[in-house]
PDB file of C-alpha atoms in Angstrom:
ATOM      1  CA  MET A   1     -26.442 -11.279 -77.002  1.00 82.00           C
ATOM      2  CA  LEU A   2     -26.100  -7.365 -76.945  1.00 88.00           C
ATOM      3  CA  THR A   3     -22.844  -5.698 -77.279  1.00 93.00           C
ATOM      4  CA  LEU A   4     -21.340  -3.652 -74.550  1.00 95.00           C
ATOM      5  CA  ARG A   5     -22.742  -0.476 -76.377  1.00 94.00           C
ATOM      6  CA  GLU A   6     -26.155  -1.667 -76.716  1.00 95.00           C
ATOM      7  CA  GLN A   7     -25.883  -2.780 -72.795  1.00 95.00           C
ATOM      8  CA  LEU A   8     -25.321   0.631 -71.744  1.00 95.00           C
ATOM      9  CA  THR A   9     -27.864   1.937 -73.893  1.00 95.00           C
ATOM     10  CA  ALA A  10     -30.312  -0.643 -72.515  1.00 96.00           C
ATOM     11  CA  LEU A  11     -29.318   0.350 -68.965  1.00 96.00           C
ATOM     12  CA  TYR A  12     -30.147   4.110 -69.561  1.00 96.00           C
ATOM     13  CA  ALA A  13     -33.566   2.920 -70.853  1.00 96.00           C
ATOM     14  CA  GLY A  14     -34.163   1.293 -67.786  1.00 96.00           C
ATOM     15  CA  GLU A  15     -34.136  -2.137 -69.892  1.00 96.00           C
ATOM     16  CA  VAL A  16     -31.397  -4.137 -68.103  1.00 95.00           C
ATOM     17  CA  GLU A  17     -29.701  -4.165 -64.618  1.00 96.00           C
ATOM     18  CA  PRO A  18     -25.996  -2.691 -64.148  1.00 96.00           C
ATOM     19  CA  ALA A  19     -24.735  -6.226 -63.256  1.00 95.00           C
ATOM     20  CA  GLU A  20     -25.681  -7.245 -66.773  1.00 96.00           C
ATOM     21  CA  VAL A  21     -23.384  -4.399 -68.096  1.00 96.00           C
ATOM     22  CA  VAL A  22     -20.672  -5.274 -65.872  1.00 97.00           C
ATOM     23  CA  GLY A  23     -21.043  -8.972 -67.312  1.00 96.00           C
ATOM     24  CA  ALA A  24     -20.908  -7.387 -70.744  1.00 97.00           C
ATOM     25  CA  PHE A  25     -18.108  -5.494 -69.924  1.00 98.00           C
ATOM     26  CA  ARG A  26     -15.981  -8.288 -68.693  1.00 97.00           C
ATOM     27  CA  ARG A  27     -16.703 -10.463 -72.161  1.00 97.00           C
ATOM     28  CA  SER A  28     -15.642  -7.365 -74.287  1.00 97.00           C
ATOM     29  CA  ALA A  29     -12.486  -5.822 -75.876  1.00 97.00           C
ATOM     30  CA  VAL A  30     -12.411  -2.419 -74.891  1.00 97.00           C
ATOM     31  CA  VAL A  31     -10.074   0.685 -76.007  1.00 96.00           C
ATOM     32  CA  VAL A  32      -7.997   2.011 -73.174  1.00 95.00           C
ATOM     33  CA  PRO A  33      -5.901   5.223 -73.978  1.00 93.00           C
ATOM     34  CA  LEU A  34      -2.332   5.587 -72.702  1.00 91.00           C
ATOM     35  CA  ASP A  35      -0.906   8.748 -71.005  1.00 87.00           C
ATOM     36  CA  GLU A  36       2.027  10.499 -72.241  1.00 85.00           C
ATOM     37  CA  ARG A  37       4.420   8.347 -70.128  1.00 90.00           C
ATOM     38  CA  GLY A  38       2.646   5.320 -71.882  1.00 89.00           C
ATOM     39  CA  GLY A  39       0.909   4.105 -68.847  1.00 91.00           C
ATOM     40  CA  LEU A  40      -2.876   3.750 -68.796  1.00 93.00           C
ATOM     41  CA  TRP A  41      -5.004   6.972 -68.755  1.00 90.00           C
ATOM     42  CA  THR A  42      -6.226   7.394 -65.253  1.00 92.00           C
ATOM     43  CA  ALA A  43      -7.774   9.989 -63.175  1.00 91.00           C
ATOM     44  CA  THR A  44      -7.904  10.133 -59.389  1.00 92.00           C
ATOM     45  CA  TYR A  45     -11.131  11.165 -57.625  1.00 91.00           C
ATOM     46  CA  GLU A  46     -11.404  11.070 -54.032  1.00 88.00           C
ATOM     47  CA  ASP A  47      -8.481   8.650 -53.381  1.00 89.00           C
ATOM     48  CA  VAL A  48      -9.885   6.252 -56.107  1.00 93.00           C
ATOM     49  CA  GLY A  49      -7.808   5.950 -59.431  1.00 95.00           C
ATOM     50  CA  TRP A  50     -10.239   5.380 -62.399  1.00 96.00           C
ATOM     51  CA  ILE A  51      -8.830   3.874 -65.810  1.00 97.00           C
ATOM     52  CA  HIS A  52     -10.534   5.456 -68.581  1.00 96.00           C
ATOM     53  CA  ALA A  53     -11.829   2.752 -71.094  1.00 97.00           C
ATOM     54  CA  PHE A  54     -14.247   3.077 -74.111  1.00 96.00           C
ATOM     55  CA  CYS A  55     -16.258   0.741 -76.010  1.00 95.00           C
ATOM     56  CA  ASP A  56     -14.427   1.620 -79.149  1.00 93.00           C
ATOM     57  CA  GLU A  57     -12.031   3.682 -81.203  1.00 90.00           C
ATOM     58  CA  ALA A  58     -14.912   6.023 -82.208  1.00 89.00           C
ATOM     59  CA  ALA A  59     -15.858   6.418 -78.573  1.00 91.00           C
ATOM     60  CA  LEU A  60     -12.507   7.329 -77.510  1.00 91.00           C
ATOM     61  CA  ALA A  61     -11.977   9.898 -80.510  1.00 86.00           C
ATOM     62  CA  ARG A  62     -15.119  11.818 -79.345  1.00 85.00           C
ATOM     63  CA  PHE A  63     -13.673  12.049 -75.937  1.00 87.00           C
ATOM     64  CA  VAL A  64     -10.536  13.207 -77.314  1.00 84.00           C
ATOM     65  CA  MET A  65     -12.140  15.994 -79.528  1.00 79.00           C
ATOM     66  CA  ALA A  66     -14.249  16.955 -76.751  1.00 75.00           C
ATOM     67  CA  ARG A  67     -11.684  17.196 -74.332  1.00 65.00           C
ATOM     68  CA  ALA A  68      -9.308  19.238 -76.662  1.00 60.00           C
ATOM     69  CA  ASP A  69     -12.411  21.436 -77.454  1.00 55.00           C
ATOM     70  CA  ALA A  70     -12.835  22.078 -73.646  1.00 51.00           C
ATOM     71  CA  CYS A  71      -9.252  22.807 -73.175  1.00 54.00           C
ATOM     72  CA  GLY A  72      -9.326  25.464 -76.115  1.00 52.00           C
ATOM     73  CA  VAL A  73      -6.967  23.618 -78.385  1.00 48.00           C
ATOM     74  CA  ALA A  74      -7.936  23.365 -81.930  1.00 50.00           C
ATOM     75  CA  VAL A  75      -7.645  20.342 -83.341  1.00 52.00           C
ATOM     76  CA  ARG A  76      -8.743  19.199 -86.835  1.00 55.00           C
ATOM     77  CA  PRO A  77     -10.395  15.858 -87.259  1.00 56.00           C
ATOM     78  CA  GLY A  78      -7.852  12.928 -87.384  1.00 53.00           C
ATOM     79  CA  GLU A  79      -5.275  14.887 -85.645  1.00 50.00           C
ATOM     80  CA  ALA A  80      -6.261  14.319 -82.093  1.00 52.00           C
ATOM     81  CA  ALA A  81      -4.562  10.696 -82.052  1.00 72.00           C
ATOM     82  CA  VAL A  82      -3.895   9.178 -78.908  1.00 83.00           C
ATOM     83  CA  ASP A  83      -1.933   5.898 -78.093  1.00 88.00           C
ATOM     84  CA  TYR A  84      -4.229   2.904 -77.010  1.00 93.00           C
ATOM     85  CA  VAL A  85      -4.411  -0.645 -76.035  1.00 95.00           C
ATOM     86  CA  THR A  86      -7.227  -2.862 -76.591  1.00 96.00           C
ATOM     87  CA  THR A  87      -7.787  -5.397 -74.009  1.00 97.00           C
ATOM     88  CA  PHE A  88     -10.834  -7.593 -72.489  1.00 98.00           C
ATOM     89  CA  GLY A  89     -12.616  -5.943 -69.732  1.00 98.00           C
ATOM     90  CA  ALA A  90     -12.026  -8.948 -67.320  1.00 98.00           C
ATOM     91  CA  ARG A  91      -8.428  -8.491 -67.950  1.00 98.00           C
ATOM     92  CA  LEU A  92      -8.701  -4.917 -66.581  1.00 97.00           C
ATOM     93  CA  LEU A  93     -10.871  -5.910 -63.751  1.00 98.00           C
ATOM     94  CA  ASP A  94      -8.857  -9.006 -62.790  1.00 97.00           C
ATOM     95  CA  VAL A  95      -5.538  -8.688 -63.681  1.00 97.00           C
ATOM     96  CA  VAL A  96      -4.561  -5.227 -64.021  1.00 97.00           C
ATOM     97  CA  ILE A  97      -6.673  -3.590 -61.064  1.00 97.00           C
ATOM     98  CA  PRO A  98      -5.074  -5.940 -58.418  1.00 97.00           C
ATOM     99  CA  ALA A  99      -1.779  -5.053 -59.679  1.00 96.00           C
ATOM    100  CA  ILE A 100      -2.195  -1.510 -58.928  1.00 95.00           C
ATOM    101  CA  GLY A 101      -2.324  -2.089 -55.296  1.00 92.00           C
ATOM    102  CA  GLU A 102      -4.570   0.896 -54.689  1.00 94.00           C
ATOM    103  CA  PRO A 103      -8.242   1.378 -54.941  1.00 95.00           C
ATOM    104  CA  THR A 104      -8.941   1.311 -58.713  1.00 96.00           C
ATOM    105  CA  GLY A 105     -12.006   1.236 -60.791  1.00 97.00           C
ATOM    106  CA  VAL A 106     -13.163   1.740 -64.601  1.00 97.00           C
ATOM    107  CA  ALA A 107     -14.594   4.782 -65.919  1.00 97.00           C
ATOM    108  CA  LEU A 108     -16.124   3.625 -69.282  1.00 97.00           C
ATOM    109  CA  ASP A 109     -17.134   6.082 -72.148  1.00 95.00           C
ATOM    110  CA  MET A 110     -16.523   9.121 -70.235  1.00 91.00           C
ATOM    111  CA  GLY A 111     -17.864  12.047 -72.139  1.00 85.00           C
ATOM    112  CA  GLY A 112     -20.322   9.979 -73.798  1.00 88.00           C
ATOM    113  CA  ASP A 113     -23.989   9.771 -73.600  1.00 92.00           C
ATOM    114  CA  THR A 114     -24.038   6.677 -71.688  1.00 94.00           C
ATOM    115  CA  PRO A 115     -20.802   6.930 -69.034  1.00 95.00           C
ATOM    116  CA  PHE A 116     -20.544   3.807 -66.790  1.00 97.00           C
ATOM    117  CA  PHE A 117     -18.532   3.619 -63.653  1.00 96.00           C
ATOM    118  CA  LEU A 118     -17.342   0.037 -62.403  1.00 97.00           C
ATOM    119  CA  PRO A 119     -16.207   0.811 -58.933  1.00 95.00           C
ATOM    120  CA  PRO A 120     -13.534  -1.175 -56.730  1.00 96.00           C
ATOM    121  CA  VAL A 121     -16.248  -3.173 -54.896  1.00 95.00           C
ATOM    122  CA  ALA A 122     -16.626  -6.728 -54.156  1.00 93.00           C
ATOM    123  CA  GLY A 123     -18.630  -8.391 -57.178  1.00 93.00           C
ATOM    124  CA  VAL A 124     -16.825  -6.012 -59.649  1.00 95.00           C
ATOM    125  CA  VAL A 125     -13.118  -6.495 -58.810  1.00 96.00           C
ATOM    126  CA  PRO A 126     -11.384  -9.430 -57.117  1.00 95.00           C
ATOM    127  CA  ASP A 127     -12.001  -9.527 -53.050  1.00 94.00           C
ATOM    128  CA  GLU A 128      -8.395  -8.365 -52.655  1.00 93.00           C
ATOM    129  CA  ALA A 129      -8.581  -5.247 -54.824  1.00 95.00           C
ATOM    130  CA  ALA A 130     -12.026  -4.219 -53.333  1.00 94.00           C
ATOM    131  CA  VAL A 131     -12.760  -1.264 -51.131  1.00 92.00           C
ATOM    132  CA  PRO A 132     -14.743  -2.496 -48.111  1.00 82.00           C
ATOM    133  CA  ALA A 133     -18.335  -1.049 -47.896  1.00 69.00           C
ATOM    134  CA  THR A 134     -19.297   0.834 -44.789  1.00 61.00           C
ATOM    135  CA  ALA A 135     -22.880   0.090 -43.147  1.00 46.00           C
ATOM    136  CA  GLY A 136     -24.573   2.982 -44.989  1.00 48.00           C
ATOM    137  CA  GLY A 137     -23.477   1.163 -48.693  1.00 51.00           C
ATOM    138  CA  GLU A 138     -21.078   3.784 -49.291  1.00 52.00           C
ATOM    139  CA  THR A 139     -17.426   2.791 -49.939  1.00 47.00           C
ATOM    140  CA  ALA A 140     -14.873   3.489 -47.204  1.00 45.00           C
TER     141      ALA A 140
END
């Protein structure tokens, strides 16, 4: 069985389907950074919240360092620490996202070579947390 990181690489190589990556995400422990208030690190884009998650601590560290570089912040290796929690992907999708009460998905490994979005749609999150799809396949 491929690890989540291996599934992402295989997806980008055209060797697996996105649904397989979603399954691997559900079964995997992921790292979720915390914001300055101690909440999950999220970003909002077009009225959808995106929880940032990473396959491992190394991916999170690369993201934090790249973000510091992009903002012009001088950071030495090891200084860019950020608090985080580790949880299973299934818990994020099935428990955390419905509790938020607003359209929310997961942005996995942002800033890396193989980012992946788990949008708040049926089949990814529980139906009560899913955003309805329109006839054209876009989310409403």
